[in-house]
XYZ file of C-alpha atoms in Angstrom:
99
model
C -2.153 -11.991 78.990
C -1.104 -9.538 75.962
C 0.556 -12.681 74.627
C -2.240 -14.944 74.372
C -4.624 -12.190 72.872
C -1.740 -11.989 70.500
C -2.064 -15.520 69.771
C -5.305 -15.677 69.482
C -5.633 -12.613 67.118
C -2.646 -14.368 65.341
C -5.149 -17.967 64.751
C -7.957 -16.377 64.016
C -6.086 -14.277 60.912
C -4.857 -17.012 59.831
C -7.771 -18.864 59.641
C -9.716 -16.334 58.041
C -6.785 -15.720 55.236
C -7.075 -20.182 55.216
C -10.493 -19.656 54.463
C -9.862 -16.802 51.544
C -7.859 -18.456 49.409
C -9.615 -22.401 49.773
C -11.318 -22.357 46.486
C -14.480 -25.118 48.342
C -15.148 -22.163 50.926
C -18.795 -21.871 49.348
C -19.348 -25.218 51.165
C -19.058 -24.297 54.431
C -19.326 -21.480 56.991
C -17.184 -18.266 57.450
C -16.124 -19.531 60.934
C -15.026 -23.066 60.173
C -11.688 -22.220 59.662
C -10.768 -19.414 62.281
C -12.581 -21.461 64.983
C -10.501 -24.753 64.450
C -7.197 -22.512 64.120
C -8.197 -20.523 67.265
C -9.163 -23.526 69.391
C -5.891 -25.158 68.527
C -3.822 -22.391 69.032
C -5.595 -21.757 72.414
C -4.960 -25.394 73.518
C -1.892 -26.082 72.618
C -0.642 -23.004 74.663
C -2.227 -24.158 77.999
C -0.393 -27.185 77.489
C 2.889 -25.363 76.953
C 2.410 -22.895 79.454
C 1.364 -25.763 82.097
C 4.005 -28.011 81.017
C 6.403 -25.166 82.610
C 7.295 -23.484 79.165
C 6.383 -19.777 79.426
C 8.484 -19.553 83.094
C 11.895 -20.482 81.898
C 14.022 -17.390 80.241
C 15.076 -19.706 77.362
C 12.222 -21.388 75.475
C 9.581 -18.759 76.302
C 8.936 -17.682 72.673
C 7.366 -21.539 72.000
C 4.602 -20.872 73.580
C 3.556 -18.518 71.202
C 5.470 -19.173 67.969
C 4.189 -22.867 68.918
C 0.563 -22.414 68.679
C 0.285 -19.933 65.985
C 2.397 -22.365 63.361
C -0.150 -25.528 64.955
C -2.753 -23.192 64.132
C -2.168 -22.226 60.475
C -1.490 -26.438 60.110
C -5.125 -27.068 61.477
C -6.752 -24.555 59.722
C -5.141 -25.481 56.477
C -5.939 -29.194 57.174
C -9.315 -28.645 57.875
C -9.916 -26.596 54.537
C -7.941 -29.583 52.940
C -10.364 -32.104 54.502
C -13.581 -30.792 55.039
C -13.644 -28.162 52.015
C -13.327 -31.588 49.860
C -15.627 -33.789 51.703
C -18.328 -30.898 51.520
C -17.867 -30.060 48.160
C -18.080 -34.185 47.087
C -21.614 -34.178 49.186
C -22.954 -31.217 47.761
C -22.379 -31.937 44.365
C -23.372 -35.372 45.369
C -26.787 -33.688 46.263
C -27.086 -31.920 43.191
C -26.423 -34.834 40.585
C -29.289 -36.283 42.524
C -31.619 -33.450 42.514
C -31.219 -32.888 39.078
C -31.355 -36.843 37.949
């Protein structure tokens, strides 16, 4: 259990730090960002852990090095994707307010 609080605490500082340094973070909300890296993170290790990964001696440190590395990916990918597409709409918005 300490393990996937770890992991958890682990996605959800990288998301935050994902969302600190995106330069379109005025676009969207605080939580965007830590939510999709902690929902990722949280999913991915269910499916490693009931996949059989976290009871053999060898490959147990997957199932959280696993998660927190897809985790920083989404996070990072979302800022990439949706930071853009927001900023594009909202300036968008604003050409047509002002025309």
């Amino acid at each position: 259990m300490v393990e996937f609080i770890l992991v958890v605490l682990a996605a959800a500082a990288a998301g935050f730090t994902v969302w600190a340094v995106d330069h379109n973070r005025a676009s969207y909300g605080v939580l965007l960002q830590p939510a999709a890296a902690v929902v990722t993170a949280v999913l991915l290790r269910l499916v490693l852990l009931f996949a059989g990964l976290g009871s053999r001696p060898g490959p147990t440190f997957l199932t959280w090095l696993l998660p927190i590395a897809a985790a920083i990916a989404a996070a990072w990918a979302g800022a990439w994707f949706i930071g853009r597409r927001r900023a594009a709409a909202d300036l968008a918005r604003l050409n047509a307010i002002l025309r």
